[in-house]
XYZ file of C-alpha atoms in Angstrom:
397
model
C 11.328 -7.995 17.686
C 8.990 -10.816 16.606
C 7.483 -9.418 13.419
C 7.475 -10.703 9.971
C 7.010 -8.306 6.967
C 6.537 -9.191 3.397
C 5.697 -7.236 0.269
C 2.447 -8.011 -1.489
C 2.687 -8.427 -5.303
C 1.727 -5.486 -7.496
C 1.457 -1.685 -7.355
C -1.426 -0.001 -5.726
C -3.131 3.376 -6.111
C -4.791 5.622 -3.535
C -7.966 7.529 -4.449
C -9.811 10.308 -2.588
C -13.542 10.686 -3.357
C -15.412 13.639 -1.763
C -18.584 12.571 0.038
C -20.811 14.754 -2.204
C -19.624 12.703 -5.157
C -19.975 9.327 -3.457
C -23.145 8.342 -5.416
C -21.387 8.833 -8.739
C -18.732 6.252 -7.715
C -21.025 3.629 -6.156
C -21.030 1.399 -9.193
C -17.183 1.328 -9.526
C -16.907 0.730 -5.742
C -19.179 -2.267 -5.996
C -17.487 -3.542 -9.129
C -14.069 -3.531 -7.477
C -15.489 -5.083 -4.267
C -16.761 -8.134 -6.139
C -14.089 -9.174 -8.532
C -16.447 -11.443 -10.544
C -17.632 -8.211 -12.199
C -14.369 -8.074 -14.127
C -16.118 -9.967 -16.898
C -18.978 -7.399 -17.269
C -18.911 -4.475 -19.666
C -21.177 -2.152 -17.603
C -22.636 0.781 -19.605
C -21.210 -0.521 -22.864
C -17.603 0.257 -21.961
C -14.785 -1.447 -23.798
C -12.560 -2.001 -20.740
C -10.042 -4.799 -21.385
C -10.548 -7.737 -18.992
C -6.860 -8.560 -19.437
C -5.915 -5.357 -17.521
C -8.763 -5.563 -14.946
C -7.712 -9.024 -13.970
C -4.321 -7.827 -12.820
C -4.049 -7.773 -9.026
C -6.219 -10.891 -8.446
C -5.251 -14.324 -7.275
C -6.257 -17.358 -9.337
C -9.319 -17.591 -7.100
C -10.271 -13.978 -8.089
C -9.355 -12.622 -4.722
C -7.766 -9.212 -4.296
C -4.139 -9.095 -3.287
C -5.187 -6.067 -1.270
C -8.164 -3.740 -1.315
C -9.385 -1.135 1.173
C -12.573 0.877 0.843
C -13.174 3.318 3.682
C -16.190 5.623 4.076
C -15.788 8.113 6.882
C -17.337 11.447 7.876
C -14.530 13.041 6.003
C -14.317 11.197 2.648
C -14.472 7.998 0.736
C -10.937 6.507 0.374
C -9.918 3.592 -1.810
C -6.692 1.617 -2.007
C -6.729 -0.811 -4.927
C -4.453 -2.399 -7.441
C -3.298 0.179 -10.042
C -4.989 -1.766 -12.884
C -8.405 -1.430 -11.156
C -7.783 2.363 -10.619
C -7.010 2.808 -14.320
C -9.758 0.628 -15.767
C -12.611 1.103 -13.291
C -12.263 4.438 -11.501
C -10.464 6.692 -14.015
C -13.036 6.298 -16.788
C -15.677 7.493 -14.390
C -13.544 10.479 -13.356
C -12.932 11.403 -16.993
C -16.668 11.367 -17.624
C -17.418 13.957 -14.928
C -17.668 17.738 -15.465
C -14.287 19.338 -15.012
C -15.083 20.949 -11.588
C -16.217 17.609 -10.212
C -13.342 15.677 -11.754
C -10.825 18.015 -10.075
C -12.358 17.284 -6.644
C -11.384 13.598 -6.978
C -7.760 12.827 -6.255
C -5.957 9.818 -7.814
C -2.559 9.959 -6.066
C 0.278 10.052 -8.547
C 2.620 7.854 -6.489
C 2.426 4.105 -7.018
C 2.423 2.284 -3.682
C 3.782 -0.988 -2.374
C 1.808 -2.771 0.363
C 3.670 -4.371 3.204
C 1.812 -7.139 5.053
C 2.829 -7.380 8.727
C 2.465 -10.328 11.167
C 3.363 -8.908 14.580
C 2.306 -11.489 17.142
C 5.346 -10.645 19.300
C 4.351 -6.943 19.632
C 1.799 -5.916 22.180
C -1.233 -3.985 20.941
C -0.271 -0.771 22.606
C 3.112 -0.392 20.944
C 2.449 -2.240 17.653
C 1.566 0.867 15.547
C 4.546 2.765 17.001
C 7.073 0.002 16.621
C 6.161 -0.689 12.991
C 5.975 2.897 11.822
C 8.988 4.299 13.769
C 11.816 2.910 11.577
C 10.187 4.221 8.456
C 9.424 7.618 9.913
C 13.021 7.980 11.156
C 14.226 7.112 7.625
C 12.080 9.931 6.192
C 9.771 7.465 4.343
C 6.018 8.545 4.003
C 3.512 5.796 4.950
C -0.162 5.030 5.156
C -1.047 2.566 7.956
C -4.107 0.250 8.086
C -4.828 -2.000 10.989
C -7.235 -4.857 10.314
C -8.720 -7.674 12.307
C -5.790 -10.025 11.643
C -2.959 -8.007 10.216
C -1.370 -4.668 9.758
C -0.699 -3.206 6.346
C 1.588 -0.342 5.423
C 1.583 1.556 2.189
C 4.839 3.069 1.079
C 5.770 4.730 -2.319
C 7.217 2.244 -4.736
C 10.227 4.418 -5.272
C 11.190 3.874 -1.631
C 11.544 0.137 -1.881
C 15.269 -0.128 -1.179
C 15.096 2.516 1.687
C 12.200 0.536 3.216
C 14.094 -2.719 3.190
C 17.182 -1.036 4.730
C 15.247 0.847 7.455
C 13.380 -2.308 8.594
C 16.387 -4.542 8.431
C 18.408 -2.044 10.451
C 15.640 -2.074 13.067
C 15.854 -5.738 13.434
C 12.698 -6.783 11.543
C 12.647 -10.161 9.787
C 11.910 -9.530 6.114
C 10.355 -12.254 3.964
C 12.221 -11.592 0.730
C 10.359 -13.745 -1.714
C 11.588 -12.098 -5.005
C 8.364 -12.867 -6.829
C 6.500 -10.638 -4.333
C 8.628 -7.551 -4.766
C 7.257 -4.626 -6.784
C 9.092 -3.792 -9.977
C 11.348 -0.704 -9.519
C 9.762 1.168 -12.423
C 6.159 1.902 -11.611
C 3.403 3.555 -13.540
C 3.693 7.210 -12.636
C 6.894 7.611 -10.676
C 8.328 9.774 -13.313
C 5.530 12.304 -12.995
C 5.008 12.024 -9.231
C 4.126 15.236 -7.425
C 6.760 14.355 -4.769
C 10.429 14.017 -5.337
C 11.679 13.288 -1.856
C 10.330 11.964 1.464
C 11.188 15.054 3.461
C 11.074 18.725 2.660
C 14.232 19.864 0.774
C 17.101 20.517 3.157
C 15.357 18.927 6.071
C 17.131 15.740 7.320
C 14.958 13.107 8.936
C 14.636 13.245 12.768
C 17.359 11.586 14.706
C 15.021 10.013 17.350
C 11.452 9.544 18.338
C 11.333 12.566 20.662
C 12.457 14.877 17.816
C 9.991 13.181 15.528
C 7.112 13.792 17.879
C 8.069 17.439 18.369
C 8.202 18.001 14.563
C 4.864 16.215 14.128
C 2.956 18.389 16.569
C 4.560 21.590 15.232
C 3.452 20.647 11.799
C -0.114 19.706 12.903
C -0.409 23.088 14.655
C 1.014 25.005 11.671
C -1.555 23.404 9.363
C -4.448 23.855 11.884
C -4.915 20.180 12.429
C -6.649 19.329 15.684
C -7.815 15.883 16.882
C -11.586 15.466 17.331
C -14.279 12.790 17.729
C -17.514 12.573 15.861
C -20.214 12.672 18.520
C -21.984 9.377 19.052
C -19.881 7.419 16.558
C -18.863 4.095 17.991
C -17.090 1.396 16.060
C -16.521 -2.334 16.207
C -13.832 -4.359 14.496
C -14.938 -7.653 12.952
C -14.079 -10.270 10.351
C -16.191 -12.143 7.907
C -17.085 -15.573 9.160
C -15.048 -18.067 7.168
C -16.722 -21.402 6.136
C -14.228 -24.169 6.442
C -14.496 -27.926 6.262
C -14.857 -28.117 10.012
C -17.184 -25.122 10.291
C -14.760 -23.064 12.398
C -13.687 -19.496 11.977
C -10.493 -17.441 12.389
C -9.509 -16.121 15.828
C -8.624 -12.467 16.506
C -5.303 -11.360 15.043
C -3.949 -14.796 14.716
C -0.259 -14.867 13.737
C -0.464 -18.380 12.234
C -4.066 -18.793 11.150
C -3.924 -17.145 7.778
C -0.813 -18.993 6.651
C -2.115 -22.289 7.996
C -5.342 -21.963 6.051
C -3.749 -20.523 2.873
C -1.287 -23.379 2.668
C -3.889 -26.134 2.840
C -4.950 -28.078 -0.295
C -8.567 -27.069 0.365
C -7.742 -23.380 0.398
C -5.638 -23.657 -2.786
C -8.467 -25.480 -4.669
C -11.432 -23.425 -3.454
C -12.475 -20.044 -4.730
C -12.224 -17.308 -2.099
C -15.960 -16.550 -2.233
C -16.635 -20.277 -1.458
C -14.899 -19.892 1.909
C -16.868 -16.791 3.144
C -20.445 -16.605 4.222
C -22.207 -15.084 1.114
C -24.440 -13.047 3.397
C -21.382 -10.982 4.260
C -20.969 -9.698 0.737
C -24.723 -8.965 0.386
C -24.464 -6.975 3.703
C -21.389 -5.061 2.620
C -23.076 -4.077 -0.624
C -26.146 -2.974 1.269
C -24.062 -0.839 3.653
C -22.115 0.813 0.802
C -25.349 1.572 -1.117
C -26.622 3.363 2.009
C -23.517 5.652 2.213
C -22.745 4.817 5.807
C -21.357 7.094 8.421
C -18.360 4.909 8.874
C -17.212 1.606 7.442
C -13.761 0.363 6.388
C -13.554 -2.896 4.398
C -10.157 -4.577 3.862
C -9.719 -7.562 1.560
C -6.283 -9.257 1.551
C -5.387 -12.467 -0.236
C -4.582 -14.606 2.768
C -7.086 -13.151 5.268
C -10.857 -13.282 5.468
C -12.522 -9.885 4.896
C -11.931 -7.448 7.775
C -14.435 -4.647 8.740
C -14.171 -1.671 10.985
C -17.716 -0.293 11.141
C -20.307 1.892 12.866
C -21.754 -0.396 15.481
C -25.320 0.650 14.356
C -24.635 -1.286 11.155
C -24.184 -4.674 12.924
C -27.832 -5.641 12.461
C -27.340 -5.662 8.752
C -24.841 -8.531 8.922
C -26.816 -11.126 10.824
C -24.472 -13.907 11.900
C -21.899 -13.429 9.037
C -19.448 -11.639 11.290
C -17.077 -12.876 14.021
C -15.391 -10.686 16.678
C -15.930 -8.978 19.967
C -18.814 -6.779 19.117
C -19.139 -5.645 22.743
C -15.689 -4.074 22.503
C -16.674 -0.482 21.494
C -13.983 1.615 19.845
C -13.882 5.371 19.312
C -12.165 6.999 16.349
C -10.098 10.121 16.865
C -9.904 12.014 13.527
C -6.990 14.085 12.205
C -8.096 15.921 9.069
C -4.901 16.031 6.989
C -6.421 17.667 3.846
C -3.945 20.569 4.220
C -0.880 18.288 4.361
C 0.888 16.927 1.313
C 0.899 13.109 0.936
C 4.718 12.996 1.289
C 4.706 14.279 4.898
C 6.360 11.723 7.186
C 5.970 10.765 10.843
C 2.293 11.541 11.491
C 1.402 7.929 12.329
C 4.487 7.461 14.443
C 4.420 10.845 16.062
C 0.836 10.746 17.252
C 0.829 7.095 18.354
C 4.190 7.566 20.045
C 3.048 10.464 22.093
C -0.061 8.525 23.246
C 1.965 5.395 24.128
C 4.432 7.476 26.090
C 2.078 9.803 27.938
C -0.596 7.211 28.676
C 1.886 4.642 29.967
C 0.122 1.973 27.985
C 0.417 -1.641 28.983
C 0.521 -4.801 26.889
C -3.302 -5.050 27.229
C -3.992 -1.536 26.025
C -5.622 -1.256 22.623
C -4.393 1.175 19.904
C -4.940 0.875 16.192
C -4.685 3.226 13.238
C -6.417 3.764 9.923
C -4.864 5.929 7.288
C -7.243 7.153 4.536
C -6.369 9.395 1.639
C -6.949 12.674 3.475
C -7.075 11.688 7.124
C -5.415 9.806 9.993
C -7.680 7.984 12.484
C -6.491 6.745 15.856
C -8.798 4.008 17.147
C -9.070 3.255 20.897
C -11.577 1.987 23.445
C -13.824 4.794 24.760
C -12.165 5.259 28.087
C -8.760 5.536 26.393
C -9.977 7.798 23.693
C -11.212 10.356 26.243
C -7.824 10.380 27.882
C -6.061 10.538 24.523
C -7.967 13.691 23.532
C -7.121 15.280 26.883
C -3.447 14.681 26.083
C -3.450 15.700 22.427
C -5.543 18.835 22.497
C -3.533 20.779 25.084
C -0.354 19.992 23.244
C -1.663 21.772 20.159
C -3.267 24.658 22.176
C 0.058 25.244 24.010
C 1.927 25.489 20.714
C -0.728 27.892 19.422
C 0.016 30.272 22.294
C 3.842 30.059 21.900
């Protein structure tokens, strides 16, 4: 299996923001998006820059950041220091009933960066999530333009390493990149195990799929599409010495660029078209129907967005904007965050029943309260015709 997995440095926090409170969190969202704002004391706050700076590279680039605005929620994955110093003060300032509607997950997460050039698009999500699901490890999965990222609870570090190693993945074990075993809130986490007490992990993918769909039916989770919502996956155009840009999902590009002397000496914002950040800010201010922005230290910015927003980006994006994708939503608000196997179970059933080929496209976006399967329009219609009857049949049993 030609995949390379490494742990990004630091601990990360997952935040759920209801859409009716989105406007109250716009300023912290923008402050986190543009790290230069770490030096500002907005609103007379006394936030310590020393803490806010954690999680940034020397070029003030995020190790990892995802901001996703969907029809269901606003979801944020950011370094724990940014959650504590930027988001939590806003939450504490809200009236109690509004503060309770915002969820800052108590688990501290590790982020796994995956280069999977040897895995075809159709089976990539399944092959990467399967060993962790079978080991009973809860995950959040984020597909971007270049890479895949998997969030796992920090307390599961050793189990993650063993599960992936046993499955034949090559782990890049740079000790400086591993997360410390004692994380911020592990001792008070709402979850104490990866699986319900007394329930062993499934023994194979078939059993995992069966459990997944029984659980989805029990919690009244049904797949659906948002009428008229069509997405495109793009990347920010990188400005390099030769004026070229990254290619789609390159397995070598990000490491080649990151290792060059020019990349080491230049600030991250110097390498990206500044129009991109102006456009992202404009989109977030408008509270879009759908946008997911991912920043990772060795990749240019990646965007999955409503195609109607393309006009706001001018020529600052690269990608196949004619390749229209349709999101299939799974509202997981009634499921606890420690549930395992959703990503693998759903993607596995689709790969199996649709007899996907190496050229078939399937990606996945986990947000705080939802799972989103992303496919070309023709495939999404077929996927819904497979998933819906499965749940309806179980309802009648």
